[in-house]
Amino acid sequence: METLKARASAQPLQDADDLINSVETFIFDCDGVIWKGDSLIDGVPETLDMLRSKGKRLVFVTNNSTKSRKQYGKKFETLGLNVNEEEIFASSFAAAAYLKSIDFPKDKKVYVIGEDGILKELELAGIQYLGGPEDGGKKIELKPGFYMEHDEDVGAVVVGFDRYFNYYKVQYGTLCIRENPGCLFIATNRDAVTHLTDAQEWAGGGSMVGAISGSTQREPVVVGKPSTFMMDYLSNKFGIQKSQICMVGDRLDTDILFGQNGGCKTLLVLSGVTSLSMLQGPDNKIQPDFYTNKISDFLSLKAATV
Amino acid sequence: METLKARASAQPLQDADDLINSVETFIFDCDGVIWKGDSLIDGVPETLDMLRSKGKRLVFVTNNSTKSRKQYGKKFETLGLNVNEEEIFASSFAAAAYLKSIDFPKDKKVYVIGEDGILKELELAGIQYLGGPEDGGKKIELKPGFYMEHDEDVGAVVVGFDRYFNYYKVQYGTLCIRENPGCLFIATNRDAVTHLTDAQEWAGGGSMVGAISGSTQREPVVVGKPSTFMMDYLSNKFGIQKSQICMVGDRLDTDILFGQNGGCKTLLVLSGVTSLSMLQGPDNKIQPDFYTNKISDFLSLKAATV
């Protein structure tokens, strides 16, 4: 009854302790929840400390694939947050973890349309790759009769956000997917928007994935949010029941949907891209269990009940 | 009854005269029908001469937007074909014609993701534009806080095949579509494949359109095949009844669908991307009225009946 009511229309979070006590793990989206661009959101360090002191497991999930877990760790450090690399799940890591989970053959290679983070994670997973930033400056020769060779050992094309996206990469990835038997098409995410800088919204990984989908007429396997791959992975790895997880995010169509697809509790924070009027607007069909302004409300809402 | 039978399963063309006498206009796709890459297909000049001598109107339609009508005219000339610029309908022209047909305001501009043909046609139509090849070398500055300005007078983004596609263009086009009220998103075509060279298939305009669709979460207005815009335009301009048109093409999902969407007779030629086994395969749902090897079969099938 309670769940039904909550799904029908999100409730403002009123008693943080109730929510905190009802779960053992919090999964946080990063951008719009922990930080905005390069600035930490108010009250985040104290909130994370409080949750840790209560013995909660904290996991940080991001669809951003431009950095590896290790590189993300440095971002947390720079912002003064004490977060272990093992607590970070970026979609770059998810792509490598997915390939390991399906026993991607050792003699096959991955062609990467994306940035450094994906390469780093593939390397750590012991998977051979080509492409990535190295192909950013390549151009197609336009001589009559020109034929682009491609590596027949490519068994998967991984596509993520790529500032250095070009036609060479589109054609190379398309050839692999179309001509190499069984070649996989894996997307780190299909986000319309990403946060290259906090001055405006930037076209996201959805554009690179849309380009390859448009030329191959294939749909990708998505490993980032809102696909449940990362949730399933976390749940298996740590032996967590999904009902014992609360997913906290600022986006309805990735974070909240991700939590709901995984069968978790969901909390929308209004510190990122979603406003209260968007949540309550007639076009929105995704209702989290709860919403609040920012995660540090955990502290004040808690204090109020003492 | 005849039509029903033909739609249910394509018939081999047996009596060309019958087909020729039943229509007043032939619309030909170019690549795979008239030429392949830079080589003329056998018997094409004689076939076109024969049709002209019988008083048929000939129209050449192509989804390729990289050239203007005038530039296409040169390609016909180089191949030794006597074709008037007015007989050529490229999707670059269709984009400009569409904007004129909706009275696109004189004080608004078009942002172009595509090559020279689109710019030339917009210029001829008296429509202001920016972007195109000029933005091919532009890069995004990655300084923290960087904000990309965009022109608020852009009222339409036209997207076609673009060898010099890059992230700058994706972001610029996305900003216009997302932030300029009423800004249109127009695609010259969504072809998965194009023929940059005849040595292999190349990722087509569908990849550029897919990228913008992925970042804007909007679907474009398509002016090229298989949308009927060009057919409607032709029919209005020349006062042709659509049942008096035969569409001749080598692709089921663009050419034949285009003809069927427009209510025309349809003839598939096997001189391009579609083989007989693809036409007759269980996955194919698009059946033209007739099929034949190449358009010069019009000559021999005709001769046989004399």
Coordinates of C-alpha atoms in Angstrom, one line a residue:
Chain A
M1 CA 0.0 0.0 0.0
E2 CA 2.8 2.4 1.0
T3 CA 4.8 1.5 -2.1
L4 CA 1.8 1.8 -4.3
K5 CA 1.1 5.3 -2.9
A6 CA 4.7 6.4 -3.3
R7 CA 5.0 5.2 -6.9
A8 CA 1.8 6.9 -7.8
S9 CA 3.2 10.3 -6.8
A10 CA 6.6 11.1 -5.2
Q11 CA 6.5 12.1 -1.5
P12 CA 8.7 14.8 -0.1
L13 CA 11.3 13.2 2.2
Q14 CA 10.1 14.0 5.7
D15 CA 11.9 11.6 8.0
A16 CA 15.4 10.8 6.8
D17 CA 16.1 8.4 9.6
D18 CA 13.2 6.2 8.5
L19 CA 14.7 5.9 5.0
I20 CA 18.3 5.5 6.3
N21 CA 17.3 2.7 8.7
S22 CA 15.3 0.9 6.0
V23 CA 18.3 0.2 3.7
E24 CA 21.9 -1.0 4.0
T25 CA 23.4 0.6 0.8
F26 CA 23.1 4.0 -0.8
I27 CA 23.9 4.3 -4.5
F28 CA 24.7 7.8 -5.4
D29 CA 24.8 9.3 -8.8
C30 CA 27.6 11.9 -8.9
D31 CA 26.9 14.8 -11.1
G32 CA 24.0 16.9 -9.7
V33 CA 24.1 14.9 -6.4
I34 CA 27.7 15.0 -5.1
W35 CA 29.0 17.8 -7.3
K36 CA 28.0 20.1 -10.1
G37 CA 30.8 20.3 -12.7
D38 CA 33.9 21.1 -10.5
S39 CA 32.1 22.3 -7.4
L40 CA 31.1 20.1 -4.5
I41 CA 27.4 20.5 -3.5
D42 CA 26.8 21.9 0.0
G43 CA 27.0 19.6 3.0
V44 CA 28.1 16.5 1.1
P45 CA 31.1 15.5 3.2
E46 CA 29.2 15.7 6.4
T47 CA 26.3 13.7 5.0
L48 CA 28.6 10.9 3.7
D49 CA 30.4 10.8 7.1
M50 CA 27.1 10.5 8.9
L51 CA 26.0 7.6 6.7
R52 CA 29.3 5.8 7.1
S53 CA 29.1 6.3 10.9
K54 CA 25.8 4.5 10.7
G55 CA 27.5 1.6 8.9
K56 CA 25.9 2.2 5.5
R57 CA 27.7 1.0 2.4
L58 CA 28.2 3.8 -0.1
V59 CA 28.5 3.3 -3.8
F60 CA 29.0 6.0 -6.4
V61 CA 27.7 5.3 -9.9
T62 CA 28.2 7.5 -12.9
N63 CA 27.3 7.1 -16.6
N64 CA 30.4 9.2 -17.4
S65 CA 32.8 7.0 -19.3
T66 CA 35.6 9.5 -19.9
K67 CA 37.4 8.5 -16.7
S68 CA 38.4 5.2 -15.2
R69 CA 37.6 4.3 -11.5
K70 CA 41.1 5.4 -10.6
Q71 CA 40.8 8.7 -12.4
Y72 CA 37.4 9.3 -10.7
G73 CA 39.0 8.6 -7.4
K74 CA 41.3 11.6 -8.0
K75 CA 38.2 13.8 -8.6
F76 CA 36.7 12.8 -5.3
E77 CA 40.1 13.4 -3.6
T78 CA 40.5 16.8 -5.2
L79 CA 37.1 17.8 -3.9
G80 CA 38.2 16.6 -0.4
L81 CA 36.0 13.5 -0.3
N82 CA 37.4 10.3 1.1
V83 CA 36.1 7.7 -1.3
N84 CA 37.7 4.4 -2.1
E85 CA 38.3 3.4 -5.8
E86 CA 36.3 0.2 -5.1
E87 CA 33.3 2.2 -4.2
I88 CA 33.2 3.9 -7.7
F89 CA 31.2 2.4 -10.6
A90 CA 31.7 4.4 -13.8
S91 CA 30.2 3.2 -17.1
S92 CA 33.8 2.8 -18.4
F93 CA 34.3 0.1 -15.7
A94 CA 30.8 -1.3 -16.5
A95 CA 31.8 -1.9 -20.1
A96 CA 34.9 -3.8 -19.1
A97 CA 33.0 -5.7 -16.4
Y98 CA 30.3 -6.6 -18.9
L99 CA 32.8 -8.1 -21.3
K100 CA 34.4 -10.1 -18.5
S101 CA 31.0 -11.3 -17.4
I102 CA 30.3 -12.8 -20.8
D103 CA 33.8 -14.3 -21.1
F104 CA 34.8 -12.1 -24.0
P105 CA 37.4 -14.2 -25.9
K106 CA 41.1 -13.4 -25.1
D107 CA 42.0 -13.4 -28.8
K108 CA 39.3 -10.9 -29.7
K109 CA 39.7 -7.1 -29.5
V110 CA 37.5 -4.1 -28.7
Y111 CA 37.2 -1.1 -30.9
V112 CA 36.6 2.0 -28.8
I113 CA 34.7 5.1 -29.7
G114 CA 35.2 7.1 -26.5
E115 CA 37.8 8.6 -24.2
D116 CA 40.6 7.4 -22.0
G117 CA 38.6 6.0 -19.2
I118 CA 37.3 3.1 -21.3
L119 CA 40.8 2.2 -22.5
K120 CA 42.2 2.2 -18.9
E121 CA 39.4 -0.1 -17.7
L122 CA 39.8 -2.5 -20.6
E123 CA 43.5 -2.6 -19.9
L124 CA 42.9 -3.5 -16.2
A125 CA 40.5 -6.2 -17.3
G126 CA 43.2 -7.7 -19.7
I127 CA 41.1 -7.0 -22.8
Q128 CA 42.9 -6.0 -26.1
Y129 CA 41.6 -2.8 -27.7
L130 CA 42.2 -0.3 -30.5
G131 CA 40.7 3.1 -31.4
G132 CA 39.9 5.7 -28.8
P133 CA 41.7 9.0 -28.6
E134 CA 44.3 7.8 -31.1
D135 CA 41.7 7.8 -33.9
G136 CA 40.6 11.4 -33.1
G137 CA 42.8 13.0 -35.7
K138 CA 42.2 10.4 -38.5
K139 CA 40.6 11.4 -41.7
I140 CA 39.1 9.4 -44.6
E141 CA 41.0 9.5 -47.8
L142 CA 38.6 10.5 -50.6
K143 CA 40.4 9.0 -53.6
P144 CA 38.1 7.1 -55.9
G145 CA 38.0 3.4 -55.1
F146 CA 39.3 4.0 -51.5
Y147 CA 38.7 1.0 -49.3
M148 CA 38.9 1.2 -45.5
E149 CA 40.5 -1.9 -44.0
H150 CA 39.3 -3.0 -40.6
D151 CA 40.5 -5.6 -38.0
E152 CA 38.6 -8.8 -38.4
D153 CA 39.4 -9.7 -34.8
V154 CA 37.3 -6.9 -33.4
G155 CA 34.6 -8.8 -31.5
A156 CA 32.9 -5.7 -29.8
V157 CA 32.6 -2.0 -30.4
V158 CA 32.2 0.0 -27.2
V159 CA 30.7 3.5 -27.6
G160 CA 30.8 6.2 -25.0
F161 CA 31.0 10.0 -24.9
D162 CA 33.7 11.2 -27.2
R163 CA 34.7 14.8 -27.7
Y164 CA 36.9 13.7 -30.6
F165 CA 34.2 11.9 -32.4
N166 CA 34.6 11.9 -36.2
Y167 CA 33.6 10.1 -39.4
Y168 CA 36.6 7.8 -39.4
K169 CA 35.4 6.3 -36.1
V170 CA 31.8 6.1 -37.3
Q171 CA 32.9 4.2 -40.4
Y172 CA 35.4 1.9 -38.6
G173 CA 32.9 1.0 -35.8
T174 CA 30.2 0.4 -38.4
L175 CA 32.4 -1.9 -40.5
C176 CA 33.3 -4.0 -37.4
I177 CA 29.6 -4.3 -36.3
R178 CA 28.3 -5.0 -39.8
E179 CA 31.1 -7.3 -41.2
N180 CA 32.6 -9.2 -38.3
P181 CA 30.4 -12.1 -37.4
G182 CA 28.9 -11.8 -33.9
C183 CA 30.5 -8.5 -33.2
L184 CA 28.8 -6.8 -30.2
F185 CA 27.6 -3.2 -30.0
I186 CA 28.0 -2.0 -26.5
A187 CA 27.0 1.5 -25.2
T188 CA 28.2 2.9 -22.0
N189 CA 25.1 5.1 -21.9
R190 CA 22.6 6.9 -24.1
D191 CA 22.4 10.1 -22.1
A192 CA 21.2 13.0 -24.2
V193 CA 23.1 15.4 -22.0
T194 CA 26.4 15.5 -20.2
H195 CA 28.3 18.0 -18.0
L196 CA 31.6 18.8 -19.8
T197 CA 31.5 22.2 -18.0
D198 CA 28.9 23.5 -15.6
A199 CA 28.2 26.6 -17.7
Q200 CA 25.7 24.7 -19.9
E201 CA 24.4 21.3 -20.9
W202 CA 26.4 19.4 -23.5
A203 CA 25.4 16.8 -26.0
G204 CA 26.0 13.5 -24.3
G205 CA 26.9 9.9 -25.1
G206 CA 23.5 9.4 -26.7
S207 CA 24.8 11.3 -29.8
M208 CA 27.7 8.9 -30.4
V209 CA 25.5 5.9 -29.8
G210 CA 22.8 7.4 -32.0
A211 CA 25.3 7.8 -34.8
I212 CA 26.4 4.1 -34.8
S213 CA 22.9 3.0 -34.4
G214 CA 21.9 5.1 -37.4
S215 CA 24.6 3.5 -39.6
T216 CA 24.3 -0.1 -38.4
Q217 CA 20.5 -0.2 -37.8
R218 CA 21.3 -2.1 -34.6
E219 CA 20.4 -1.3 -31.0
P220 CA 23.3 -1.5 -28.5
V221 CA 23.6 -3.4 -25.2
V222 CA 23.6 -0.6 -22.7
V223 CA 25.8 -1.2 -19.6
G224 CA 25.2 2.2 -17.8
K225 CA 22.1 3.6 -16.3
P226 CA 19.1 2.9 -16.7
S227 CA 20.1 -0.6 -17.7
T228 CA 20.4 -2.8 -14.6
F229 CA 23.7 -4.3 -15.4
M230 CA 25.6 -2.3 -12.8
M231 CA 22.9 -2.9 -10.2
D232 CA 23.0 -6.7 -10.8
Y233 CA 26.8 -6.6 -10.7
L234 CA 26.8 -4.7 -7.4
S235 CA 24.2 -7.0 -5.9
N236 CA 26.1 -10.1 -6.9
K237 CA 29.5 -8.8 -5.9
F238 CA 28.5 -7.6 -2.4
G239 CA 25.6 -10.0 -1.8
I240 CA 23.1 -7.1 -1.3
Q241 CA 19.4 -7.6 -1.7
K242 CA 18.0 -4.9 -4.0
S243 CA 15.3 -4.0 -1.6
Q244 CA 18.1 -3.0 0.8
I245 CA 19.4 -0.4 -1.6
C246 CA 18.4 3.2 -2.0
M247 CA 19.3 4.8 -5.4
V248 CA 19.8 8.6 -5.1
G249 CA 20.0 10.7 -8.2
D250 CA 19.0 13.9 -10.0
R251 CA 17.7 12.5 -13.2
L252 CA 14.3 10.8 -13.6
D253 CA 15.0 8.9 -16.9
T254 CA 18.4 7.5 -15.9
D255 CA 18.9 7.5 -12.1
I256 CA 15.3 6.9 -10.9
L257 CA 14.5 4.5 -13.7
F258 CA 17.7 2.7 -12.9
G259 CA 16.7 2.3 -9.3
Q260 CA 13.2 1.3 -10.2
N261 CA 14.3 -1.2 -12.9
G262 CA 16.6 -2.8 -10.2
G263 CA 13.8 -3.0 -7.6
C264 CA 15.4 -0.5 -5.2
K265 CA 14.1 2.4 -3.2
T266 CA 14.5 5.7 -5.0
L267 CA 15.2 9.3 -3.9
L268 CA 15.3 12.2 -6.3
V269 CA 17.4 15.2 -5.3
L270 CA 16.6 18.6 -6.9
S271 CA 20.2 19.7 -6.8
G272 CA 20.8 18.7 -10.4
V273 CA 18.9 18.8 -13.7
T274 CA 15.4 18.0 -12.4
S275 CA 13.2 20.8 -10.9
L276 CA 10.1 20.2 -8.7
S277 CA 7.9 21.4 -11.6
M278 CA 9.5 18.9 -13.9
L279 CA 8.9 16.1 -11.4
Q280 CA 5.3 17.2 -10.9
G281 CA 4.6 18.1 -14.6
P282 CA 1.9 16.3 -16.6
D283 CA 4.5 14.9 -19.0
N284 CA 6.5 13.1 -16.4
K285 CA 5.7 9.4 -15.9
I286 CA 8.6 8.5 -13.6
Q287 CA 7.9 9.0 -9.9
P288 CA 10.6 8.2 -7.3
D289 CA 9.5 7.1 -3.9
F290 CA 10.8 10.3 -2.3
Y291 CA 12.3 13.6 -3.3
T292 CA 14.3 16.3 -1.4
N293 CA 16.4 19.3 -2.3
K294 CA 19.9 17.9 -1.7
I295 CA 21.5 15.0 0.2
S296 CA 22.5 17.1 3.1
D297 CA 18.8 17.3 3.9
F298 CA 19.6 13.9 5.5
L299 CA 21.3 15.9 8.3
S300 CA 18.6 18.6 8.9
L301 CA 15.6 16.3 8.5
K302 CA 17.4 14.0 11.0
A303 CA 18.1 16.8 13.4
A304 CA 14.5 17.9 13.4
T305 CA 13.4 14.5 14.7
V306 CA 15.8 14.5 17.7
Chain B
M1 CA -6.7 -7.6 -58.2
E2 CA -3.6 -7.1 -60.4
T3 CA -2.2 -4.6 -57.9
L4 CA -2.9 -6.9 -55.0
K5 CA -1.1 -9.8 -56.6
A6 CA 1.9 -7.6 -57.5
R7 CA 2.1 -6.2 -53.9
A8 CA 1.9 -9.6 -52.4
S9 CA 5.0 -10.7 -54.3
A10 CA 7.1 -8.8 -56.9
Q11 CA 6.9 -10.1 -60.4
P12 CA 9.8 -10.2 -62.8
L13 CA 9.4 -7.6 -65.5
Q14 CA 8.3 -9.4 -68.7
D15 CA 6.9 -6.8 -71.0
A16 CA 8.6 -3.5 -70.6
D17 CA 6.3 -1.8 -73.2
D18 CA 3.3 -2.5 -71.0
L19 CA 4.9 -0.7 -68.1
I20 CA 6.3 2.2 -70.2
N21 CA 2.9 2.8 -71.8
S22 CA 1.1 2.8 -68.5
V23 CA 2.9 5.8 -67.0
E24 CA 4.0 9.3 -68.1
T25 CA 6.9 9.8 -65.7
F26 CA 9.8 7.7 -64.6
I27 CA 11.6 8.7 -61.4
F28 CA 15.0 7.1 -61.2
D29 CA 17.2 6.8 -58.2
C30 CA 20.8 7.4 -59.3
D31 CA 23.3 5.3 -57.4
G32 CA 22.8 1.6 -58.2
V33 CA 20.4 2.5 -61.1
I34 CA 22.2 5.0 -63.3
W35 CA 25.7 4.6 -62.0
K36 CA 27.7 2.8 -59.4
G37 CA 30.2 5.1 -57.8
D38 CA 32.0 6.7 -60.7
S39 CA 31.0 4.1 -63.4
L40 CA 27.9 4.3 -65.6
I41 CA 25.8 1.2 -65.6
D42 CA 25.6 -0.6 -69.0
G43 CA 23.1 0.5 -71.5
V44 CA 21.8 3.5 -69.5
P45 CA 22.3 6.2 -72.2
E46 CA 20.4 4.2 -74.8
T47 CA 17.6 3.4 -72.3
L48 CA 17.1 7.1 -71.4
D49 CA 17.1 8.1 -75.1
M50 CA 14.5 5.5 -75.9
L51 CA 12.2 6.7 -73.0
R52 CA 12.7 10.3 -74.1
S53 CA 11.8 9.4 -77.7
K54 CA 8.6 8.0 -76.4
G55 CA 7.8 11.3 -74.7
K56 CA 8.3 10.2 -71.1
R57 CA 9.2 12.7 -68.4
L58 CA 12.4 11.6 -66.6
V59 CA 13.3 12.7 -63.1
F60 CA 16.4 11.8 -61.2
V61 CA 16.1 11.6 -57.4
T62 CA 18.9 11.1 -54.9
N63 CA 19.2 11.2 -51.2
N64 CA 22.8 12.3 -51.5
S65 CA 22.9 15.9 -50.2
T66 CA 26.6 16.6 -50.6
K67 CA 26.0 18.1 -54.1
S68 CA 23.6 20.7 -55.3
R69 CA 21.4 20.1 -58.5
K70 CA 24.0 22.1 -60.5
Q71 CA 26.9 20.0 -59.1
Y72 CA 24.9 16.8 -59.9
G73 CA 24.3 18.0 -63.4
K74 CA 28.1 18.0 -63.9
K75 CA 28.3 14.4 -62.7
F76 CA 25.7 13.4 -65.4
E77 CA 27.7 15.4 -68.0
T78 CA 31.0 13.8 -67.0
L79 CA 29.4 10.4 -67.5
G80 CA 28.1 11.4 -71.0
L81 CA 24.5 11.7 -70.0
N82 CA 22.4 14.6 -71.3
V83 CA 20.3 15.5 -68.2
N84 CA 18.9 19.0 -67.4
E85 CA 19.5 20.4 -64.0
E86 CA 15.7 20.9 -63.6
E87 CA 15.3 17.1 -63.9
I88 CA 17.5 16.5 -60.9
F89 CA 16.1 16.3 -57.3
A90 CA 18.7 15.8 -54.7
S91 CA 17.9 15.9 -51.0
S92 CA 20.0 19.1 -50.7
F93 CA 17.5 20.8 -53.0
A94 CA 14.6 19.1 -51.1
A95 CA 15.8 20.7 -47.8
A96 CA 15.7 24.2 -49.4
A97 CA 12.4 23.5 -51.2
Y98 CA 10.9 22.3 -47.9
L99 CA 11.9 25.5 -46.1
K100 CA 10.4 27.6 -49.0
S101 CA 7.2 25.5 -48.9
I102 CA 6.7 26.4 -45.2
D103 CA 7.6 30.1 -45.8
F104 CA 10.7 29.9 -43.6
P105 CA 11.0 33.5 -42.3
K106 CA 13.5 35.7 -44.1
D107 CA 15.1 36.9 -40.9
K108 CA 15.8 33.4 -39.6
K109 CA 18.9 31.3 -40.4
V110 CA 19.6 27.7 -41.0
Y111 CA 22.5 25.8 -39.1
V112 CA 23.9 23.2 -41.5
I113 CA 25.5 19.9 -40.5
G114 CA 26.4 18.7 -44.0
E115 CA 28.4 19.4 -47.0
D116 CA 28.5 22.0 -49.8
G117 CA 25.4 20.9 -51.7
I118 CA 23.1 22.0 -48.9
L119 CA 24.7 25.5 -48.7
K120 CA 24.5 26.0 -52.4
E121 CA 20.8 25.1 -52.5
L122 CA 20.0 27.3 -49.5
E123 CA 21.8 30.2 -51.2
L124 CA 19.8 29.7 -54.4
A125 CA 16.6 29.7 -52.3
G126 CA 17.7 33.0 -50.7
I127 CA 17.9 31.5 -47.2
Q128 CA 20.5 32.6 -44.7
Y129 CA 22.7 29.9 -43.2
L130 CA 25.8 29.2 -41.1
G131 CA 27.8 26.1 -40.3
G132 CA 28.6 23.4 -42.9
P133 CA 32.2 22.7 -44.0
E134 CA 33.4 25.9 -42.2
D135 CA 32.8 24.2 -38.8
G136 CA 34.6 21.0 -39.8
G137 CA 37.9 22.1 -38.2
K138 CA 36.4 23.7 -35.0
K139 CA 37.1 22.2 -31.6
I140 CA 35.5 22.7 -28.2
E141 CA 37.6 24.6 -25.7
L142 CA 37.8 22.5 -22.6
K143 CA 38.4 25.2 -20.0
P144 CA 36.3 24.9 -16.8
G145 CA 33.2 27.1 -17.1
F146 CA 33.4 27.2 -20.9
Y147 CA 30.1 28.3 -22.5
M148 CA 29.3 27.8 -26.2
E149 CA 27.4 30.7 -27.6
H150 CA 24.9 30.0 -30.3
D151 CA 22.9 32.2 -32.7
E152 CA 19.4 32.7 -31.4
D153 CA 18.2 33.5 -34.9
V154 CA 18.7 29.9 -36.1
G155 CA 15.2 28.6 -36.9
A156 CA 16.2 25.3 -38.4
V157 CA 19.0 22.8 -38.3
V158 CA 19.4 20.8 -41.5
V159 CA 21.4 17.6 -41.1
G160 CA 22.8 15.6 -44.0
F161 CA 25.8 13.4 -44.7
D162 CA 28.9 15.0 -43.5
R163 CA 32.5 13.6 -43.7
Y164 CA 33.7 16.4 -41.4
F165 CA 31.2 15.7 -38.7
N166 CA 32.5 16.6 -35.2
Y167 CA 31.5 17.3 -31.7
Y168 CA 31.4 21.0 -32.2
K169 CA 28.7 20.6 -34.8
V170 CA 26.7 18.1 -32.6
Q171 CA 26.7 20.6 -29.7
Y172 CA 25.9 23.6 -31.9
G173 CA 23.0 22.0 -33.6
T174 CA 21.8 20.5 -30.3
L175 CA 21.8 24.0 -28.6
C176 CA 19.8 25.5 -31.5
I177 CA 17.2 22.8 -31.5
R178 CA 16.9 22.7 -27.7
E179 CA 17.1 26.4 -26.9
N180 CA 15.7 28.3 -29.8
P181 CA 11.9 28.3 -29.5
G182 CA 10.3 26.5 -32.5
C183 CA 13.6 25.6 -34.1
L184 CA 13.1 22.8 -36.7
F185 CA 15.2 19.7 -37.0
I186 CA 15.3 18.7 -40.7
A187 CA 17.1 15.6 -42.1
T188 CA 18.0 15.2 -45.8
N189 CA 17.8 11.4 -45.2
R190 CA 18.4 8.7 -42.7
D191 CA 20.2 6.3 -45.0
A192 CA 22.3 3.8 -43.1
V193 CA 24.7 3.5 -46.0
T194 CA 26.1 5.8 -48.7
H195 CA 28.5 5.3 -51.6
L196 CA 31.5 7.6 -51.0
T197 CA 33.5 5.2 -53.1
D198 CA 32.4 2.1 -54.8
A199 CA 34.9 -0.1 -53.1
Q200 CA 32.7 -0.6 -50.0
E201 CA 29.6 0.7 -48.2
W202 CA 30.1 3.8 -46.1
A203 CA 28.2 4.9 -43.0
G204 CA 25.4 7.2 -44.4
G205 CA 23.5 10.3 -43.3
G206 CA 21.6 8.2 -40.8
S207 CA 24.6 8.4 -38.5
M208 CA 24.7 12.2 -38.4
V209 CA 20.9 12.4 -38.0
G210 CA 21.1 9.6 -35.3
A211 CA 23.7 11.7 -33.4
I212 CA 21.4 14.8 -33.2
S213 CA 18.4 12.7 -32.4
G214 CA 20.3 11.1 -29.6
S215 CA 21.3 14.4 -28.0
T216 CA 18.0 16.3 -28.6
Q217 CA 15.6 13.4 -28.1
R218 CA 13.7 14.7 -31.1
E219 CA 12.8 13.1 -34.3
P220 CA 13.5 15.0 -37.5
V221 CA 11.3 16.0 -40.5
V222 CA 12.8 13.9 -43.3
V223 CA 12.7 15.5 -46.7
G224 CA 14.5 12.8 -48.7
K225 CA 13.3 9.3 -49.5
P226 CA 11.3 7.4 -48.2
S227 CA 9.4 10.5 -47.1
T228 CA 7.0 11.7 -49.8
F229 CA 8.0 15.3 -49.7
M230 CA 9.9 15.2 -53.0
M231 CA 7.1 13.1 -54.7
D232 CA 4.4 15.6 -53.5
Y233 CA 6.6 18.5 -54.7
L234 CA 7.1 16.9 -58.2
S235 CA 3.5 16.0 -58.5
N236 CA 2.4 19.6 -57.6
K237 CA 5.1 21.3 -59.7
F238 CA 4.5 19.3 -62.9
G239 CA 0.8 18.4 -62.3
I240 CA 1.5 14.7 -62.6
Q241 CA -0.9 12.1 -61.1
K242 CA 1.0 9.8 -58.9
S243 CA -0.5 6.7 -60.5
Q244 CA 1.2 8.0 -63.7
I245 CA 4.6 7.7 -62.2
C246 CA 6.9 4.7 -62.0
M247 CA 9.6 4.8 -59.3
V248 CA 12.8 2.9 -60.3
G249 CA 15.3 2.1 -57.6
D250 CA 17.8 -0.4 -56.1
R251 CA 16.8 -0.1 -52.5
L252 CA 13.7 -1.5 -50.9
D253 CA 13.6 0.6 -47.7
T254 CA 14.1 3.9 -49.4
D255 CA 13.3 3.8 -53.2
I256 CA 10.6 1.3 -53.3
L257 CA 9.0 2.4 -50.0
F258 CA 9.2 6.0 -51.4
G259 CA 7.3 5.0 -54.5
Q260 CA 4.7 3.0 -52.5
N261 CA 4.3 5.8 -50.0
G262 CA 3.6 8.1 -52.9
G263 CA 1.1 5.8 -54.6
C264 CA 3.3 5.2 -57.6
K265 CA 4.2 2.0 -59.6
T266 CA 7.5 0.6 -58.5
L267 CA 10.3 -1.2 -60.2
L268 CA 13.3 -2.7 -58.3
V269 CA 16.5 -3.1 -60.3
L270 CA 19.1 -5.6 -59.1
S271 CA 22.1 -3.5 -60.3
G272 CA 22.6 -1.9 -56.9
V273 CA 22.5 -3.0 -53.2
T274 CA 19.6 -5.4 -53.4
S275 CA 20.0 -9.0 -54.6
L276 CA 17.2 -11.3 -55.8
S277 CA 17.7 -13.4 -52.6
M278 CA 17.3 -10.3 -50.4
L279 CA 14.1 -9.4 -52.3
Q280 CA 12.7 -12.9 -51.9
G281 CA 14.1 -13.5 -48.4
P282 CA 11.7 -14.2 -45.5
D283 CA 12.8 -11.0 -43.7
N284 CA 11.8 -8.6 -46.5
K285 CA 8.4 -7.1 -46.2
I286 CA 8.7 -4.6 -49.0
Q287 CA 7.6 -5.9 -52.4
P288 CA 7.8 -3.7 -55.5
D289 CA 5.4 -4.2 -58.3
F290 CA 8.2 -5.5 -60.6
Y291 CA 11.8 -6.3 -60.6
T292 CA 14.5 -6.6 -63.3
N293 CA 18.3 -6.8 -63.5
K294 CA 19.0 -3.3 -64.8
I295 CA 17.1 -0.5 -66.6
S296 CA 18.6 -1.4 -70.0
D297 CA 16.4 -4.5 -69.8
F298 CA 13.7 -2.0 -71.0
L299 CA 15.5 -2.3 -74.4
S300 CA 15.8 -6.1 -74.7
L301 CA 12.5 -6.9 -73.2
K302 CA 11.0 -4.5 -75.6
A303 CA 13.0 -5.9 -78.6
A304 CA 11.7 -9.4 -77.7
T305 CA 8.2 -8.4 -78.2
V306 CA 8.7 -6.8 -81.6

